[in-house]
Amino acid sequence: MRKVVLFIAMSLDGYIADEHGNVDWLNGQDMSVENIDTYSVFMRDVDTVIMGWDTYHQIVTELSPTEWIYANLTSYVITHRKLPSKKEIFFTGKAPSDLVRELKNKEGKGIWICGGANIVQQLVQNDLIDEYYISVIPTVLGSGIRLFGTTPDEIKLKLISTQTYNGIIELIYTRR
């Protein structure tokens, strides 16, 4: 069965975007220091990415408007909008938990949960995330879009590794 992995960054106080949805604060404490590239290592083990409409829209309008940055992955965008799927991007109205359960049973590498918070929270509530790769950015936002909401039950995790660079702390957990 394929692994479902949350790979995401958050502020020290638990936000993945500011109150306007901006992510321009996602960097280390010293802009002149080069960060370690853990993303490329992570990407070797995934072939599918799932995101919500807001994440998709931010990528194609702000972060990478000229090219689809996940062209080497099968991409699923969860949305209520009726849009035609493209070669590598599938727009779907399925519930995140249903989509993940369906994809877990198919052949392939890991499934990356890219965002947004609503999708992450639904998957956490249904205990469908196998691994949590969380980069804690040395910023306190005070408000914004929270990564984790409330869950009906406690989810116990096991710390696998930690790494620090440029004020960023990377935490990797698996479910116990």
PDB file of C-alpha atoms in Angstrom:
ATOM      1  CA  MET A   1       0.000   0.000   0.000  1.00  0.00           C
ATOM      2  CA  ARG A   2       1.268   3.468  -0.885  1.00  0.00           C
ATOM      3  CA  LYS A   3       2.288   5.951   1.814  1.00  0.00           C
ATOM      4  CA  VAL A   4       0.468   9.240   2.256  1.00  0.00           C
ATOM      5  CA  VAL A   5       2.899  11.977   3.220  1.00  0.00           C
ATOM      6  CA  LEU A   6       2.282  15.527   4.362  1.00  0.00           C
ATOM      7  CA  PHE A   7       5.308  17.631   3.312  1.00  0.00           C
ATOM      8  CA  ILE A   8       4.686  21.222   4.322  1.00  0.00           C
ATOM      9  CA  ALA A   9       6.119  24.254   6.086  1.00  0.00           C
ATOM     10  CA  MET A  10       4.500  26.206   8.892  1.00  0.00           C
ATOM     11  CA  SER A  11       5.289  29.163  11.098  1.00  0.00           C
ATOM     12  CA  LEU A  12       6.404  28.551  14.656  1.00  0.00           C
ATOM     13  CA  ASP A  13       2.828  29.235  15.773  1.00  0.00           C
ATOM     14  CA  GLY A  14       1.298  26.703  13.362  1.00  0.00           C
ATOM     15  CA  TYR A  15       0.207  28.673  10.273  1.00  0.00           C
ATOM     16  CA  ILE A  16       0.858  27.686   6.646  1.00  0.00           C
ATOM     17  CA  ALA A  17      -0.070  31.097   5.223  1.00  0.00           C
ATOM     18  CA  ASP A  18      -0.744  34.563   6.579  1.00  0.00           C
ATOM     19  CA  GLU A  19      -4.285  35.921   6.888  1.00  0.00           C
ATOM     20  CA  HIS A  20      -4.235  36.939   3.194  1.00  0.00           C
ATOM     21  CA  GLY A  21      -2.981  33.530   2.018  1.00  0.00           C
ATOM     22  CA  ASN A  22       0.554  34.804   1.379  1.00  0.00           C
ATOM     23  CA  VAL A  23       3.590  32.574   1.840  1.00  0.00           C
ATOM     24  CA  ASP A  24       6.354  35.105   1.216  1.00  0.00           C
ATOM     25  CA  TRP A  25       7.606  34.563   4.784  1.00  0.00           C
ATOM     26  CA  LEU A  26       8.660  30.964   4.014  1.00  0.00           C
ATOM     27  CA  ASN A  27      12.408  31.311   4.399  1.00  0.00           C
ATOM     28  CA  GLY A  28      15.140  30.912   6.964  1.00  0.00           C
ATOM     29  CA  GLN A  29      16.517  33.515   9.321  1.00  0.00           C
ATOM     30  CA  ASP A  30      19.336  34.654   7.014  1.00  0.00           C
ATOM     31  CA  MET A  31      18.523  35.317   3.352  1.00  0.00           C
ATOM     32  CA  SER A  32      22.238  35.144   2.438  1.00  0.00           C
ATOM     33  CA  VAL A  33      22.512  31.533   3.667  1.00  0.00           C
ATOM     34  CA  GLU A  34      21.602  28.749   1.262  1.00  0.00           C
ATOM     35  CA  ASN A  35      19.043  26.287   2.625  1.00  0.00           C
ATOM     36  CA  ILE A  36      19.490  22.519   2.480  1.00  0.00           C
ATOM     37  CA  ASP A  37      17.512  20.945  -0.379  1.00  0.00           C
ATOM     38  CA  THR A  38      15.396  18.343   1.409  1.00  0.00           C
ATOM     39  CA  TYR A  39      12.639  18.777  -1.194  1.00  0.00           C
ATOM     40  CA  SER A  40      14.588  16.979  -3.966  1.00  0.00           C
ATOM     41  CA  VAL A  41      15.322  14.058  -1.661  1.00  0.00           C
ATOM     42  CA  PHE A  42      11.661  13.857  -0.659  1.00  0.00           C
ATOM     43  CA  MET A  43      10.494  13.980  -4.292  1.00  0.00           C
ATOM     44  CA  ARG A  44      12.342  10.755  -5.166  1.00  0.00           C
ATOM     45  CA  ASP A  45       9.758   8.766  -3.226  1.00  0.00           C
ATOM     46  CA  VAL A  46       6.522  10.332  -4.533  1.00  0.00           C
ATOM     47  CA  ASP A  47       4.745  10.251  -7.875  1.00  0.00           C
ATOM     48  CA  THR A  48       1.411  11.811  -6.937  1.00  0.00           C
ATOM     49  CA  VAL A  49       0.500  15.173  -5.440  1.00  0.00           C
ATOM     50  CA  ILE A  50      -2.858  16.249  -3.980  1.00  0.00           C
ATOM     51  CA  MET A  51      -3.828  19.848  -3.349  1.00  0.00           C
ATOM     52  CA  GLY A  52      -6.869  22.049  -3.014  1.00  0.00           C
ATOM     53  CA  TRP A  53      -8.008  24.771  -5.373  1.00  0.00           C
ATOM     54  CA  ASP A  54      -6.430  27.641  -3.415  1.00  0.00           C
ATOM     55  CA  THR A  55      -3.008  25.966  -3.447  1.00  0.00           C
ATOM     56  CA  TYR A  56      -3.315  25.173  -7.158  1.00  0.00           C
ATOM     57  CA  HIS A  57      -4.475  28.714  -7.977  1.00  0.00           C
ATOM     58  CA  GLN A  58      -1.603  30.258  -6.014  1.00  0.00           C
ATOM     59  CA  ILE A  59       0.908  28.078  -7.867  1.00  0.00           C
ATOM     60  CA  VAL A  60      -0.386  28.881 -11.367  1.00  0.00           C
ATOM     61  CA  THR A  61      -0.995  32.596 -10.768  1.00  0.00           C
ATOM     62  CA  GLU A  62       1.825  33.624  -8.403  1.00  0.00           C
ATOM     63  CA  LEU A  63       4.497  31.040  -7.694  1.00  0.00           C
ATOM     64  CA  SER A  64       4.981  29.477 -11.152  1.00  0.00           C
ATOM     65  CA  PRO A  65       2.631  31.017 -13.743  1.00  0.00           C
ATOM     66  CA  THR A  66       4.628  29.983 -16.815  1.00  0.00           C
ATOM     67  CA  GLU A  67       5.092  26.262 -16.149  1.00  0.00           C
ATOM     68  CA  TRP A  68       3.444  23.533 -14.086  1.00  0.00           C
ATOM     69  CA  ILE A  69       6.108  22.795 -11.482  1.00  0.00           C
ATOM     70  CA  TYR A  70       4.775  19.293 -10.790  1.00  0.00           C
ATOM     71  CA  ALA A  71       4.848  18.120 -14.423  1.00  0.00           C
ATOM     72  CA  ASN A  72       6.683  14.944 -13.410  1.00  0.00           C
ATOM     73  CA  LEU A  73       3.897  13.984 -10.964  1.00  0.00           C
ATOM     74  CA  THR A  74       0.288  12.954 -11.331  1.00  0.00           C
ATOM     75  CA  SER A  75      -1.555  15.914  -9.805  1.00  0.00           C
ATOM     76  CA  TYR A  76      -5.012  15.948  -8.256  1.00  0.00           C
ATOM     77  CA  VAL A  77      -6.709  19.245  -7.508  1.00  0.00           C
ATOM     78  CA  ILE A  78      -9.716  18.943  -5.221  1.00  0.00           C
ATOM     79  CA  THR A  79     -12.285  21.549  -6.206  1.00  0.00           C
ATOM     80  CA  HIS A  80     -16.001  22.120  -6.627  1.00  0.00           C
ATOM     81  CA  ARG A  81     -15.296  23.852  -9.925  1.00  0.00           C
ATOM     82  CA  LYS A  82     -16.161  21.848 -13.026  1.00  0.00           C
ATOM     83  CA  LEU A  83     -12.920  22.013 -14.979  1.00  0.00           C
ATOM     84  CA  PRO A  84     -11.599  19.682 -17.665  1.00  0.00           C
ATOM     85  CA  SER A  85      -8.628  17.618 -16.572  1.00  0.00           C
ATOM     86  CA  LYS A  86      -5.351  18.071 -18.390  1.00  0.00           C
ATOM     87  CA  LYS A  87      -2.573  15.660 -19.287  1.00  0.00           C
ATOM     88  CA  GLU A  88      -1.033  15.583 -15.811  1.00  0.00           C
ATOM     89  CA  ILE A  89      -3.601  17.501 -13.739  1.00  0.00           C
ATOM     90  CA  PHE A  90      -6.894  15.939 -12.676  1.00  0.00           C
ATOM     91  CA  PHE A  91      -9.582  18.205 -11.233  1.00  0.00           C
ATOM     92  CA  THR A  92     -11.920  16.291  -8.948  1.00  0.00           C
ATOM     93  CA  GLY A  93     -14.810  16.965  -6.634  1.00  0.00           C
ATOM     94  CA  LYS A  94     -14.145  13.836  -4.570  1.00  0.00           C
ATOM     95  CA  ALA A  95     -13.787  14.146  -0.836  1.00  0.00           C
ATOM     96  CA  PRO A  96     -10.085  14.179   0.120  1.00  0.00           C
ATOM     97  CA  SER A  97     -10.415  11.040   2.259  1.00  0.00           C
ATOM     98  CA  ASP A  98     -12.170   9.123  -0.520  1.00  0.00           C
ATOM     99  CA  LEU A  99      -9.562  10.144  -3.077  1.00  0.00           C
ATOM    100  CA  VAL A 100      -6.685   9.156  -0.785  1.00  0.00           C
ATOM    101  CA  ARG A 101      -8.228   5.765   0.030  1.00  0.00           C
ATOM    102  CA  GLU A 102      -8.693   5.111  -3.681  1.00  0.00           C
ATOM    103  CA  LEU A 103      -5.127   6.127  -4.596  1.00  0.00           C
ATOM    104  CA  LYS A 104      -3.531   4.189  -1.721  1.00  0.00           C
ATOM    105  CA  ASN A 105      -4.710   0.954  -3.295  1.00  0.00           C
ATOM    106  CA  LYS A 106      -3.225   1.705  -6.721  1.00  0.00           C
ATOM    107  CA  GLU A 107       0.332   0.908  -7.771  1.00  0.00           C
ATOM    108  CA  GLY A 108       2.867   3.671  -7.386  1.00  0.00           C
ATOM    109  CA  LYS A 109       5.137   5.598  -5.095  1.00  0.00           C
ATOM    110  CA  GLY A 110       4.126   7.873  -2.241  1.00  0.00           C
ATOM    111  CA  ILE A 111       1.233  10.318  -2.294  1.00  0.00           C
ATOM    112  CA  TRP A 112       2.192  13.866  -1.311  1.00  0.00           C
ATOM    113  CA  ILE A 113      -0.373  16.044   0.423  1.00  0.00           C
ATOM    114  CA  CYS A 114       0.742  19.517  -0.633  1.00  0.00           C
ATOM    115  CA  GLY A 115      -2.073  21.641   0.831  1.00  0.00           C
ATOM    116  CA  GLY A 116      -4.254  23.346   1.698  1.00  0.00           C
ATOM    117  CA  ALA A 117      -5.249  23.336   5.306  1.00  0.00           C
ATOM    118  CA  ASN A 118      -8.804  22.115   4.754  1.00  0.00           C
ATOM    119  CA  ILE A 119      -7.587  19.004   2.926  1.00  0.00           C
ATOM    120  CA  VAL A 120      -4.864  18.367   5.505  1.00  0.00           C
ATOM    121  CA  GLN A 121      -7.342  18.736   8.365  1.00  0.00           C
ATOM    122  CA  GLN A 122      -9.809  16.281   6.794  1.00  0.00           C
ATOM    123  CA  LEU A 123      -7.066  13.704   6.250  1.00  0.00           C
ATOM    124  CA  VAL A 124      -5.723  14.158   9.787  1.00  0.00           C
ATOM    125  CA  GLN A 125      -9.240  13.771  11.211  1.00  0.00           C
ATOM    126  CA  ASN A 126      -9.586  10.480   9.316  1.00  0.00           C
ATOM    127  CA  ASP A 127      -6.054   9.367  10.310  1.00  0.00           C
ATOM    128  CA  LEU A 128      -4.995   8.950   6.673  1.00  0.00           C
ATOM    129  CA  ILE A 129      -1.557  10.571   6.825  1.00  0.00           C
ATOM    130  CA  ASP A 130       1.242   8.046   7.292  1.00  0.00           C
ATOM    131  CA  GLU A 131       4.191  10.457   7.517  1.00  0.00           C
ATOM    132  CA  TYR A 132       4.464  14.105   8.515  1.00  0.00           C
ATOM    133  CA  TYR A 133       7.389  16.129   7.100  1.00  0.00           C
ATOM    134  CA  ILE A 134       7.004  19.523   8.716  1.00  0.00           C
ATOM    135  CA  SER A 135       9.449  22.391   8.358  1.00  0.00           C
ATOM    136  CA  VAL A 136       9.047  24.935  11.143  1.00  0.00           C
ATOM    137  CA  ILE A 137       9.966  28.393   9.859  1.00  0.00           C
ATOM    138  CA  PRO A 138      11.462  30.882  12.379  1.00  0.00           C
ATOM    139  CA  THR A 139       8.510  33.260  12.124  1.00  0.00           C
ATOM    140  CA  VAL A 140       5.527  33.926  14.386  1.00  0.00           C
ATOM    141  CA  LEU A 141       2.623  35.109  12.228  1.00  0.00           C
ATOM    142  CA  GLY A 142       0.037  35.602  14.973  1.00  0.00           C
ATOM    143  CA  SER A 143      -2.837  34.792  12.621  1.00  0.00           C
ATOM    144  CA  GLY A 144      -3.509  33.200   9.272  1.00  0.00           C
ATOM    145  CA  ILE A 145      -4.391  29.773   7.941  1.00  0.00           C
ATOM    146  CA  ARG A 146      -3.778  27.094  10.580  1.00  0.00           C
ATOM    147  CA  LEU A 147      -2.217  23.820   9.507  1.00  0.00           C
ATOM    148  CA  PHE A 148      -4.003  21.665  12.050  1.00  0.00           C
ATOM    149  CA  GLY A 149      -7.579  22.015  13.193  1.00  0.00           C
ATOM    150  CA  THR A 150      -9.266  19.931  15.826  1.00  0.00           C
ATOM    151  CA  THR A 151      -9.479  16.151  15.638  1.00  0.00           C
ATOM    152  CA  PRO A 152     -12.053  13.930  17.272  1.00  0.00           C
ATOM    153  CA  ASP A 153      -9.328  11.593  18.512  1.00  0.00           C
ATOM    154  CA  GLU A 154      -5.714  11.897  19.512  1.00  0.00           C
ATOM    155  CA  ILE A 155      -3.241  10.762  16.854  1.00  0.00           C
ATOM    156  CA  LYS A 156       0.003   9.451  18.314  1.00  0.00           C
ATOM    157  CA  LEU A 157       3.156   9.999  16.292  1.00  0.00           C
ATOM    158  CA  LYS A 158       6.717   8.713  16.446  1.00  0.00           C
ATOM    159  CA  LEU A 159       9.597  11.119  15.801  1.00  0.00           C
ATOM    160  CA  ILE A 160      11.837   9.688  13.077  1.00  0.00           C
ATOM    161  CA  SER A 161      14.314  12.522  12.579  1.00  0.00           C
ATOM    162  CA  THR A 162      15.059  16.187  13.033  1.00  0.00           C
ATOM    163  CA  GLN A 163      17.323  18.514  11.132  1.00  0.00           C
ATOM    164  CA  THR A 164      18.081  22.204  11.518  1.00  0.00           C
ATOM    165  CA  TYR A 165      19.516  24.723   9.103  1.00  0.00           C
ATOM    166  CA  ASN A 166      19.251  28.485   8.817  1.00  0.00           C
ATOM    167  CA  GLY A 167      16.828  28.632  11.750  1.00  0.00           C
ATOM    168  CA  ILE A 168      14.439  26.110  10.135  1.00  0.00           C
ATOM    169  CA  ILE A 169      13.646  22.917  12.028  1.00  0.00           C
ATOM    170  CA  GLU A 170      12.570  19.936   9.953  1.00  0.00           C
ATOM    171  CA  LEU A 171      10.582  17.304  11.791  1.00  0.00           C
ATOM    172  CA  ILE A 172       9.675  13.897  10.398  1.00  0.00           C
ATOM    173  CA  TYR A 173       7.063  11.788  12.164  1.00  0.00           C
ATOM    174  CA  THR A 174       5.217   8.567  11.371  1.00  0.00           C
ATOM    175  CA  ARG A 175       2.050   7.257  12.900  1.00  0.00           C
ATOM    176  CA  ARG A 176       2.606   4.943  15.854  1.00  0.00           C
TER     177      ARG A 176
END
